[in-house]
Amino acid sequence: MDIAVKPVRVALVGNPNSGKTALFNALTGAHQKVANYAGVTVERKEGRVQTATGRSVSVLDLPGTYSLRARSPDEEVTRDAVLGRLKGETPPDVIVAVADATNLRLVLRLILELKAVGRPMVLALNMYDIAQRQGLRIDLEKLQAELGVPIVTTVATRKRGIDELVAQIDAAAGSTWSEGETWTAPDAAAIRSAHSRAEQIMRATVRPPERPDTLTGKVDAVLLHPVAGLAILMALLFVMFQAVFAWATPAMDAIEAGFGLLGAGVGAVVPDSGPVWPLVESLIVDGLIAGVGGVLVFLPQIIILFAFIILLEDFGYMARAAFLMDKIMGGAGLHGRAFIPLLSSFACAIPGVMAARVIDAKRDRLTTILVAPLMTCSARIPVYTLIIGAFIPQETVWGFANLQGLVMFGLYAAGIVSALVVSFVIRKIFWRGAVEPFMMELPAYKTPDVKSVLLNLWLRAKIFMERAARIILPLMILVWAASTFPYPPEGATLPAIDYSFAGMIGHALEPIFAPIGFNWQMVIALVPGMAAREVAVAALGTVYAVGDVDASVTALEALRTTIMAQWSLATGLSFLAWYVFAPQCVATLGVVKRELNSWKWMWVMVVYMFALAYLASFVTYRIAVALGGG
Ligand SMILES: Nc1nc2c(ncn2[C@@H]2O[C@H](COP(=O)(O)OP(=O)(O)OP(=O)(O)O)[C@@H](O)[C@H]2O)c(=O)[nH]1
Ligand SMILES: [Mg+2]
């Protein structure tokens, strides 16, 4: 007997949100490994479990799908994994179909498709607790007979039914099956017939509760109400943004201080002498530490934002929020599910772009990714506050509103409105078809499980950090080199950056930026600002030689005074308009390229955003000058 030597491979397949990951966690406990599939940015989770007979089973958690007719990258991975077409992946010996027992209709069709693949299969009827609570009556024996697949009822979050499931996997692994069946994608007729077969099975085996679940109905009547529901959603978003900006501050300050200390520590250790050491120090301190620190500083905000999103998702609310927003965003050509990615983009466009994976249809996903960077990410805040502080008076208008706050609000609104307009235009230019209809069963409300929320949060934070590190590090080195080399000549009087490539680029581009009121110092600052938007503030400090604005309050004050003296109001406003639209962050562009796996679309984004920025700055500048702000 050598069954212990070669593990049985099991793949968990099911609709999104059916509890695959929860089941995976219940099955494998701590014995799991997370990686990416080769060539695509889709997480691959594998874990191990031993059966009672001593068989070793390796379990693969797959992204959710509604059909093997894959339409999103996530779904393609699932399909290819099931069919054994994935590079470096052996096909599963047993398929475990994971079904949300309260939402059988959609999954029955998937199960029929999976059956056609011809591998041994077990059906885990998950969320059975909720089904029972709702009073759903499922005739398990009949369902088992109709499908010809063994069924186990499970409650993944309570680890119920897990032993039974493992036993069924064990049995299925021992069964023989007909290899050599070649799978072909189902055509429209096949899908229709699977659909009516699923309906038929549904009618034969599932009866609605005797007393319908009036509580969910009542709650939904409020939460999905076009007016009350939206008001509640807005209130939730308000609290969420308060949390993101207020609660994150101490942690962000700590991270900033930590990286500052790290930089100082390195500075103290590296010798000051010779031609090479100062360069090494500059690379490490100004390039790597400052650059990576400049991105990691957003981690607290991202964690808080994700905590809210994961919690609301687990409560069953997010699908409803997406449903509510679908009507509004649909008018602009965006899918309801774009809501979460766009929301994440307020912290940082990188997790936002990554979150767009939940959108099935390629075009909807593409549109979402293209407009995500228009959402005001927190990296713009330091730039906004510097300029607003310098040019907008601290005044009360209309008796209650703070003028500076109002301008800040206007900048956020400009981002949101332009995202809606741009996606509308993208639809008109590139594809005319309607937005995919909103197909997403509303899940039952449930209480989130603390452990799974924390695990999820940790995984998402980890993924953000890994991506950030992998994409940002090389870019940081590039931007640092551009602002450092070549060295200033002997006896140079201007700040060193003036003589560097960044300086040359700045001077060369100056004529292009003159019509929108930028001076050469600003243009130079834009170059290192490409690394991360807020770096532009430090770069302005460098070109105006007011000292290290990150390290001292007085330097920041000095920079503000210098700007007030040297820029006109029109120039200041033009700079603000630029920052609303310009694709000022190469890390985001890198992630967009990776997620879409396309240079073309990344360039489409770069070009349209620069064009918008230029146009907005031009209009702002000219109007401000005409009104006497020049
Ligand atoms: N009450 C209850 N909740 C469950 C059960 N299984 C999963 N959940 C919850 O359902 C939600 C979705 O579970 P996940 O495991 O993330 O679902 P998934 O299938 O992995 O979702 P995707 O990966 O997005 O396709 C989570 O909030 C879980 O805690 C269950 O049996 N009973
Ligand atoms: Mg999952």
XYZ file of C-alpha atoms and ligand atoms in Angstrom:
663
model
C 0.000 0.000 0.000
C 1.502 3.268 -1.014
C -1.513 5.542 -0.799
C 0.203 7.505 1.946
C 3.039 8.365 -0.393
C 1.116 10.084 -3.127
C -1.430 12.516 -1.715
C -4.910 12.637 -3.166
C -5.521 15.994 -4.773
C -8.815 17.682 -3.981
C -10.093 20.935 -5.477
C -12.810 23.069 -3.841
C -15.079 24.506 -6.511
C -18.206 26.616 -6.074
C -19.983 29.931 -6.498
C -18.391 33.018 -4.988
C -19.148 33.341 -1.291
C -20.325 29.771 -0.846
C -17.780 29.215 1.913
C -14.945 27.505 0.030
C -12.261 29.341 1.913
C -14.010 28.762 5.238
C -14.262 25.065 4.392
C -10.642 25.043 3.300
C -9.619 26.564 6.623
C -11.751 24.062 8.531
C -10.231 21.167 6.600
C -6.596 22.130 6.667
C -6.274 24.254 9.791
C -2.843 25.786 9.941
C -1.367 23.515 7.302
C -1.682 25.858 4.379
C 0.497 27.616 1.880
C -0.460 30.725 -0.081
C 1.230 31.601 -3.363
C 0.324 32.944 -6.771
C -0.458 30.883 -9.830
C 2.328 31.015 -12.384
C 1.920 33.982 -14.670
C -1.291 35.362 -13.180
C -2.003 37.315 -10.040
C -4.558 34.965 -8.593
C -3.913 33.560 -5.161
C -3.252 29.883 -4.902
C -4.001 28.282 -1.551
C -3.074 24.752 -0.791
C -3.300 22.785 2.445
C -3.131 19.258 3.787
C -5.314 16.901 5.765
C -5.120 13.231 6.791
C -8.103 10.937 6.397
C -9.083 8.381 9.037
C -7.654 5.639 6.825
C -4.302 7.402 6.767
C -4.627 8.759 3.267
C -2.919 12.072 2.806
C -5.054 14.640 1.014
C -3.885 17.908 -0.479
C -6.666 20.492 -0.753
C -6.736 23.352 -3.230
C -8.942 26.387 -2.585
C -10.118 27.900 -5.850
C -11.665 31.281 -6.687
C -15.444 31.292 -6.939
C -17.137 30.805 -10.291
C -20.656 30.530 -11.672
C -19.724 28.461 -14.675
C -16.815 26.694 -16.352
C -17.313 29.118 -19.205
C -14.724 31.316 -17.548
C -15.047 35.039 -17.971
C -12.697 36.567 -15.439
C -9.063 35.642 -14.686
C -10.190 34.167 -11.376
C -12.685 31.970 -13.161
C -10.161 30.943 -15.775
C -7.863 29.711 -13.054
C -10.702 27.714 -11.532
C -11.668 26.175 -14.844
C -8.087 25.336 -15.801
C -7.391 23.887 -12.359
C -10.456 21.665 -12.587
C -9.522 20.492 -16.068
C -5.873 20.012 -15.161
C -4.755 22.508 -17.772
C -2.858 24.722 -15.380
C 0.891 24.924 -15.807
C 2.710 23.025 -13.079
C -0.549 21.701 -11.666
C -1.751 18.097 -11.758
C -5.496 17.661 -12.206
C -7.532 17.000 -9.039
C -8.425 13.411 -8.184
C -11.608 14.493 -6.462
C -13.713 17.605 -6.943
C -15.509 18.941 -3.909
C -18.369 21.128 -5.107
C -19.132 23.664 -2.397
C -22.705 24.935 -2.418
C -24.423 27.606 -0.393
C -27.450 25.592 0.683
C -29.573 28.742 0.752
C -28.717 29.577 -2.857
C -28.889 26.274 -4.672
C -30.285 27.498 -7.965
C -27.074 28.890 -9.462
C -24.799 26.212 -8.099
C -26.834 23.308 -9.454
C -25.964 24.419 -12.951
C -22.281 24.561 -12.053
C -22.511 21.084 -10.518
C -23.998 19.728 -13.731
C -21.143 21.308 -15.671
C -18.627 19.840 -13.229
C -20.197 16.407 -13.564
C -19.584 16.570 -17.296
C -15.855 16.777 -16.539
C -16.178 13.215 -15.335
C -14.106 13.180 -12.160
C -15.182 11.747 -8.813
C -17.109 14.404 -6.968
C -18.527 15.141 -3.541
C -21.067 17.870 -2.850
C -20.588 19.872 0.336
C -23.896 21.506 1.132
C -22.483 24.374 3.152
C -24.195 27.074 5.214
C -26.564 24.378 6.302
C -27.108 26.206 9.578
C -28.582 29.171 7.758
C -30.694 26.943 5.528
C -32.133 25.302 8.623
C -32.680 28.591 10.350
C -34.541 29.872 7.308
C -36.635 26.732 7.366
C -35.629 25.629 3.861
C -36.639 22.031 3.260
C -34.095 20.208 1.123
C -34.742 16.576 0.274
C -31.164 15.366 0.577
C -31.783 11.807 -0.548
C -33.624 12.879 -3.633
C -31.002 15.512 -4.453
C -28.282 12.894 -4.085
C -30.180 10.552 -6.412
C -30.889 13.263 -8.986
C -27.290 14.435 -9.102
C -25.655 11.083 -8.600
C -23.158 12.651 -6.245
C -22.657 11.946 -2.520
C -23.787 14.880 -0.385
C -22.444 16.061 2.960
C -24.051 18.919 4.850
C -21.510 21.273 6.406
C -21.214 24.402 8.498
C -17.699 25.441 7.627
C -17.428 28.204 10.192
C -18.449 25.837 13.014
C -16.386 22.937 11.618
C -19.537 20.831 11.375
C -19.643 17.972 8.895
C -15.910 18.133 8.268
C -15.100 14.551 9.349
C -17.931 13.235 7.229
C -16.672 15.258 4.270
C -13.159 13.888 4.673
C -14.578 10.359 4.804
C -16.503 10.941 1.576
C -13.382 12.349 -0.098
C -11.541 9.241 1.042
C -14.202 7.019 -0.486
C -14.335 8.995 -3.716
C -10.560 8.871 -4.042
C -10.750 5.089 -4.005
C -13.400 4.969 -6.692
C -12.538 4.402 -10.298
C -13.542 6.755 -13.038
C -13.317 7.027 -16.756
C -10.234 8.964 -17.777
C -9.915 10.219 -21.300
C -13.148 12.106 -21.433
C -12.412 15.318 -23.255
C -14.190 18.349 -21.976
C -15.538 20.955 -24.345
C -16.922 24.308 -23.378
C -20.711 24.140 -23.246
C -22.469 26.084 -25.999
C -25.569 28.185 -25.493
C -27.889 25.221 -26.055
C -26.030 23.098 -23.517
C -26.198 25.914 -20.993
C -29.925 26.318 -21.556
C -30.526 22.635 -21.111
C -28.366 22.547 -17.958
C -30.348 25.501 -16.741
C -33.718 23.846 -17.180
C -32.379 20.620 -15.701
C -31.204 22.601 -12.673
C -34.625 24.238 -12.368
C -36.236 20.835 -12.506
C -33.971 19.400 -9.798
C -34.557 22.507 -7.736
C -38.335 22.114 -7.920
C -38.120 18.421 -7.104
C -35.850 18.707 -4.088
C -36.117 22.107 -2.445
C -39.241 23.505 -0.920
C -39.411 27.036 0.388
C -39.849 27.426 4.133
C -43.355 27.024 5.497
C -42.984 30.339 7.184
C -40.852 32.521 4.912
C -37.932 34.302 6.511
C -39.689 37.538 7.274
C -36.794 39.035 9.192
C -34.425 39.084 6.205
C -37.288 40.415 4.123
C -37.957 43.190 6.607
C -34.307 44.143 6.926
C -33.900 44.092 3.158
C -36.945 46.284 2.714
C -35.047 48.975 4.596
C -31.458 48.324 3.465
C -32.395 47.998 -0.204
C -34.817 50.901 -0.148
C -33.827 53.446 -2.812
C -33.893 56.311 -0.311
C -33.491 54.842 3.174
C -31.028 52.214 1.928
C -28.853 54.802 0.243
C -28.972 57.047 3.299
C -27.785 54.153 5.467
C -25.048 53.310 2.984
C -23.872 56.923 2.964
C -23.867 57.014 6.764
C -21.794 53.816 6.838
C -19.352 55.275 4.333
C -19.097 58.429 6.406
C -18.168 56.447 9.524
C -15.748 54.376 7.473
C -13.921 57.412 6.123
C -13.789 58.987 9.542
C -12.198 55.782 10.770
C -9.770 55.544 7.885
C -8.523 59.065 8.374
C -8.786 59.533 12.134
C -7.873 56.115 13.558
C -5.002 55.485 11.199
C -3.118 58.654 12.084
C -1.203 57.384 15.159
C -0.104 54.221 13.373
C 0.896 56.196 10.290
C 2.902 58.625 12.395
C 4.608 55.680 14.052
C 5.504 54.066 10.729
C 6.809 57.360 9.410
C 8.885 57.899 12.540
C 10.118 54.313 12.328
C 11.347 54.712 8.785
C 12.855 58.078 9.728
C 14.775 56.397 12.544
C 15.820 53.569 10.264
C 17.137 56.089 7.753
C 18.993 57.996 10.447
C 20.369 54.728 11.810
C 21.715 53.726 8.421
C 23.106 57.229 8.005
C 24.974 56.864 11.270
C 26.400 53.452 10.419
C 27.573 54.162 6.879
C 30.895 56.008 6.825
C 30.867 59.530 5.409
C 34.172 59.354 3.590
C 35.118 58.456 0.067
C 33.198 58.763 -3.177
C 31.159 55.588 -2.768
C 29.787 55.546 0.795
C 27.675 58.712 0.575
C 26.180 57.298 -2.609
C 25.351 53.992 -0.927
C 23.839 55.892 1.963
C 21.775 58.039 -0.365
C 20.540 54.972 -2.265
C 19.499 53.220 0.927
C 18.127 56.209 2.819
C 16.643 58.449 0.105
C 15.855 55.728 -2.373
C 14.845 52.511 -0.656
C 13.872 53.486 2.870
C 12.092 56.702 1.931
C 10.391 55.072 -1.029
C 9.188 51.914 0.649
C 8.281 53.874 3.775
C 6.291 56.271 1.620
C 4.075 53.418 0.488
C 3.935 51.332 3.664
C 2.764 54.387 5.548
C -0.636 53.771 3.952
C -0.863 50.286 5.399
C -2.849 51.348 8.503
C -5.459 53.060 6.352
C -5.646 50.085 4.053
C -6.055 47.708 6.986
C -8.856 49.788 8.522
C -10.597 50.111 5.178
C -10.289 46.396 4.522
C -11.487 45.553 8.021
C -14.674 47.484 7.262
C -15.062 45.917 3.849
C -14.445 42.356 5.071
C -16.816 42.804 8.018
C -19.562 44.266 5.865
C -18.986 41.501 3.336
C -19.241 38.818 6.003
C -22.399 40.353 7.440
C -23.854 39.913 3.972
C -24.156 43.664 3.492
C -21.636 44.339 0.708
C -23.618 42.472 -1.942
C -26.540 44.713 -1.002
C -24.412 47.840 -1.191
C -23.240 46.757 -4.636
C -26.866 46.127 -5.586
C -27.864 49.609 -4.408
C -24.961 51.272 -6.190
C -25.520 49.258 -9.354
C -28.451 51.464 -10.330
C -26.485 54.660 -9.822
C -23.181 53.509 -11.250
C -24.874 51.647 -14.075
C -25.905 54.997 -15.503
C -22.222 55.839 -15.812
C -21.371 52.497 -17.342
C -19.946 50.939 -14.202
C -20.920 47.603 -12.720
C -22.307 47.481 -9.174
C -19.389 45.350 -8.095
C -17.028 48.180 -9.052
C -18.190 49.794 -5.852
C -15.756 47.949 -3.587
C -12.657 48.430 -5.772
C -13.426 52.123 -6.142
C -13.992 52.426 -2.416
C -10.621 50.816 -1.708
C -8.991 53.277 -4.060
C -9.644 56.099 -1.645
C -6.913 54.639 0.536
C -4.656 53.651 -2.349
C -5.322 52.701 -5.948
C -3.159 49.567 -5.690
C -5.530 47.463 -3.538
C -8.405 49.018 -5.484
C -7.068 47.785 -8.796
C -6.416 44.381 -7.262
C -9.947 44.205 -5.830
C -11.413 44.674 -9.310
C -10.890 40.941 -9.760
C -14.328 40.315 -8.280
C -15.875 41.681 -11.475
C -16.612 38.862 -13.902
C -17.016 40.596 -17.212
C -13.692 41.652 -18.735
C -14.941 45.001 -19.975
C -16.530 45.967 -16.696
C -13.348 45.051 -14.908
C -11.234 47.025 -17.354
C -13.415 50.113 -17.048
C -13.214 49.913 -13.269
C -9.430 49.611 -13.275
C -9.058 52.492 -15.718
C -10.967 54.895 -13.475
C -9.831 53.625 -10.061
C -6.801 55.997 -9.886
C -9.144 58.972 -10.243
C -10.403 58.319 -6.735
C -8.525 60.564 -4.348
C -5.966 58.305 -2.709
C -4.401 59.362 0.568
C -1.042 60.062 -1.074
C -2.579 63.186 -2.563
C -3.479 64.542 0.867
C -0.012 65.912 1.777
C 0.119 67.748 -1.549
C -3.411 69.052 -1.173
C -2.841 70.269 2.383
C 0.409 72.024 1.445
C -1.159 73.951 -1.412
C -4.500 74.606 0.272
C -2.655 75.816 3.383
C -0.643 78.219 1.240
C -3.376 79.679 -0.948
C -6.811 79.130 0.513
C -7.609 81.386 3.444
C -8.867 79.895 6.699
C -12.326 81.403 6.367
C -15.881 80.531 7.180
C -18.286 80.714 4.279
C -22.063 80.495 4.257
C -21.945 80.861 7.985
C -20.809 77.330 8.784
C -18.417 75.828 6.259
C -14.661 76.061 6.466
C -13.314 77.277 3.114
C -10.206 75.072 3.215
C -12.329 72.035 4.017
C -14.684 72.977 1.236
C -11.867 73.073 -1.308
C -10.660 69.683 -0.082
C -14.177 68.324 -0.488
C -14.324 69.822 -3.972
C -11.121 67.994 -4.940
C -12.572 64.668 -3.762
C -15.813 65.369 -5.594
C -13.892 66.253 -8.757
C -12.221 62.832 -8.623
C -15.500 60.950 -8.185
C -17.407 62.899 -10.813
C -14.613 62.567 -13.342
C -14.418 58.804 -12.708
C -18.116 58.520 -13.550
C -17.748 60.699 -16.637
C -14.647 58.855 -17.850
C -16.229 55.420 -17.496
C -19.249 56.718 -19.366
C -16.989 57.929 -22.164
C -14.918 54.717 -22.179
C -18.134 52.768 -22.766
C -19.113 55.071 -25.588
C -15.703 54.886 -27.274
C -14.502 51.340 -26.784
C -17.605 49.221 -26.454
C -21.205 49.991 -26.684
C -22.885 46.991 -25.120
C -24.833 47.391 -21.936
C -23.267 46.726 -18.549
C -23.540 43.045 -17.621
C -26.747 42.514 -15.703
C -26.306 42.292 -11.990
C -26.149 38.586 -11.303
C -25.401 37.989 -7.705
C -27.761 36.286 -5.313
C -28.156 38.303 -2.171
C -26.582 36.191 0.565
C -28.284 35.576 3.891
C -27.288 37.859 6.739
C -24.857 36.246 9.119
C -22.620 37.095 12.036
C -18.999 37.375 10.976
C -16.543 34.918 12.417
C -13.766 36.804 14.209
C -11.044 34.328 13.355
C -11.819 34.251 9.659
C -12.078 38.050 9.525
C -8.629 38.375 11.081
C -7.132 35.731 8.815
C -8.595 37.452 5.769
C -7.287 40.804 6.899
C -3.824 39.423 7.437
C -3.778 37.781 4.016
C -4.869 40.941 2.227
C -2.338 43.093 4.071
C 0.367 40.579 3.241
C -0.534 40.552 -0.427
C -0.513 44.340 -0.549
C 2.929 44.477 1.045
C 4.358 41.817 -1.235
C 3.071 43.457 -4.390
C 4.178 46.862 -3.174
C 7.641 45.599 -2.405
C 8.076 43.733 -5.654
C 6.909 46.565 -7.877
C 8.010 49.541 -5.868
C 11.605 48.600 -5.065
C 12.924 48.627 -8.642
C 10.985 51.781 -9.446
C 12.358 53.526 -6.373
C 15.884 52.792 -7.476
C 15.093 54.201 -10.909
C 13.596 57.434 -9.608
C 16.376 57.840 -7.067
C 19.040 57.404 -9.760
C 17.294 59.952 -11.978
C 17.334 62.525 -9.179
C 20.914 61.774 -8.127
C 22.942 61.429 -11.339
C 24.818 63.087 -12.802
C 26.465 64.969 -9.935
C 26.499 68.766 -9.862
C 29.694 70.319 -11.288
C 32.379 71.844 -9.044
C 31.229 75.059 -7.447
C 27.592 74.532 -8.297
C 25.252 76.949 -6.570
C 21.833 75.456 -7.188
C 20.503 72.386 -5.346
C 22.083 69.162 -6.624
C 18.819 67.829 -8.077
C 18.949 70.673 -10.633
C 21.890 69.068 -12.378
C 20.493 65.533 -12.338
C 18.489 63.759 -14.997
C 15.358 64.740 -13.106
C 16.518 68.333 -13.312
C 17.241 68.006 -17.019
C 13.820 66.486 -17.595
C 12.266 69.272 -15.557
C 14.031 71.985 -17.532
C 13.253 70.290 -20.844
C 9.580 69.940 -19.991
C 9.259 73.464 -18.645
C 7.954 74.967 -21.919
C 5.231 72.327 -22.030
C 4.118 73.192 -18.536
C 4.440 76.957 -18.870
C 0.935 77.367 -20.395
C -0.579 75.823 -17.269
C 1.426 78.092 -14.990
C 4.059 75.647 -13.663
C 7.577 76.946 -13.046
C 10.641 74.741 -13.495
C 10.909 73.950 -9.790
C 7.463 72.430 -9.894
C 8.211 70.440 -13.010
C 11.348 68.999 -11.420
C 9.381 68.028 -8.326
C 6.940 66.123 -10.506
C 9.683 63.706 -11.577
C 10.489 62.148 -8.177
C 6.782 62.617 -7.432
C 6.200 59.846 -9.938
C 7.464 57.394 -7.336
C 4.630 58.285 -4.976
C 2.583 61.432 -5.066
C 3.482 62.740 -1.652
C 7.198 62.571 -2.499
C 6.578 65.710 -4.563
C 6.304 67.685 -1.315
C 9.744 66.557 -0.202
C 11.066 67.207 -3.700
C 9.737 70.764 -3.646
C 11.543 71.173 -0.348
C 14.714 70.021 -2.092
C 14.459 72.275 -5.143
C 13.607 75.292 -3.048
C 16.398 74.256 -0.653
C 14.355 74.904 2.471
C 15.697 71.820 4.208
C 14.200 68.453 4.998
C 10.445 69.042 5.022
C 9.699 65.545 6.204
C 11.830 65.827 9.277
C 10.896 69.250 10.543
C 7.788 71.311 10.949
C 9.683 74.534 10.403
C 10.955 73.356 7.016
C 7.404 72.598 5.934
C 6.379 76.034 7.180
C 9.303 77.555 5.257
C 8.250 75.700 2.117
C 4.713 77.015 2.484
C 6.013 80.570 2.852
C 8.295 80.174 -0.164
C 5.458 78.849 -2.278
C 3.172 81.685 -1.204
C 5.842 84.165 -2.207
C 6.844 82.560 -5.499
C 3.641 81.079 -6.915
C 0.602 82.989 -7.981
C -2.803 81.852 -6.774
C -3.511 80.669 -10.327
C -0.381 78.502 -10.268
C -1.351 76.978 -6.941
C -4.845 76.098 -8.137
C -3.453 74.725 -11.371
C -1.128 72.450 -9.393
C -4.099 71.184 -7.378
C -6.049 70.468 -10.565
C -3.036 68.594 -11.925
C -2.937 66.370 -8.868
C -6.600 65.453 -9.162
C -6.017 63.804 -12.531
C -2.367 63.095 -13.309
C -1.205 59.452 -13.150
C 1.405 60.466 -10.629
C 2.396 57.098 -9.286
C 4.349 54.471 -11.165
C 3.514 51.795 -8.580
C -0.142 51.989 -9.584
C 0.791 51.820 -13.246
C 2.925 48.754 -12.509
C 0.020 47.042 -10.771
C -2.356 47.960 -13.591
C 0.035 46.440 -16.102
C 0.255 43.253 -14.040
C -3.436 42.908 -13.341
C -4.518 43.539 -16.920
C -1.471 41.825 -18.328
C -1.399 44.481 -21.000
C 0.911 47.345 -21.819
C -1.663 48.797 -24.143
C -4.283 49.462 -21.485
C -1.700 50.801 -19.092
C -0.701 53.337 -21.734
C -4.307 54.191 -22.467
C -4.593 55.038 -18.780
C -1.380 57.081 -18.722
C -2.347 59.080 -21.779
C -5.920 59.834 -20.834
C -4.970 60.813 -17.283
C -2.160 63.129 -18.380
C -4.440 64.654 -20.988
C -7.167 65.248 -18.413
C -4.664 66.703 -15.962
C -3.260 69.080 -18.525
C -6.678 70.173 -19.661
C -7.946 70.675 -16.102
C -4.841 72.643 -15.113
C -4.993 74.728 -18.261
C -8.623 75.665 -17.737
C -8.102 76.302 -14.028
C -5.035 78.453 -14.643
C -6.574 80.519 -17.425
C -9.785 81.144 -15.529
C -7.888 82.064 -12.366
C -5.631 84.444 -14.303
C -8.627 86.006 -16.038
C -10.244 86.576 -12.656
C -7.137 88.326 -11.423
C -5.377 85.452 -9.654
C -2.280 85.614 -11.884
N -23.239 30.766 8.961
C -22.307 30.250 8.144
N -21.446 31.094 7.548
C -20.520 30.568 6.730
C -20.429 29.188 6.485
N -19.398 28.980 5.626
C -18.868 30.184 5.342
N -19.535 31.152 6.010
C -19.301 32.592 5.906
O -19.618 32.967 4.576
C -18.761 34.004 4.110
C -18.088 33.618 2.825
O -17.211 32.538 3.054
P -15.861 32.324 2.216
O -15.229 31.097 2.757
O -15.036 33.539 2.156
O -16.477 32.049 0.777
P -15.678 31.655 -0.540
O -16.499 30.643 -1.224
O -14.270 31.312 -0.238
O -15.781 33.012 -1.327
P -14.882 33.438 -2.614
O -13.497 32.992 -2.386
O -15.055 34.929 -2.645
O -15.516 32.789 -3.797
C -17.800 34.249 5.248
O -18.292 35.339 5.970
C -17.848 32.988 6.079
O -17.540 33.246 7.430
C -21.370 28.329 7.127
O -21.384 27.108 6.948
N -22.283 28.916 7.947
Mg -12.460 32.084 -1.088
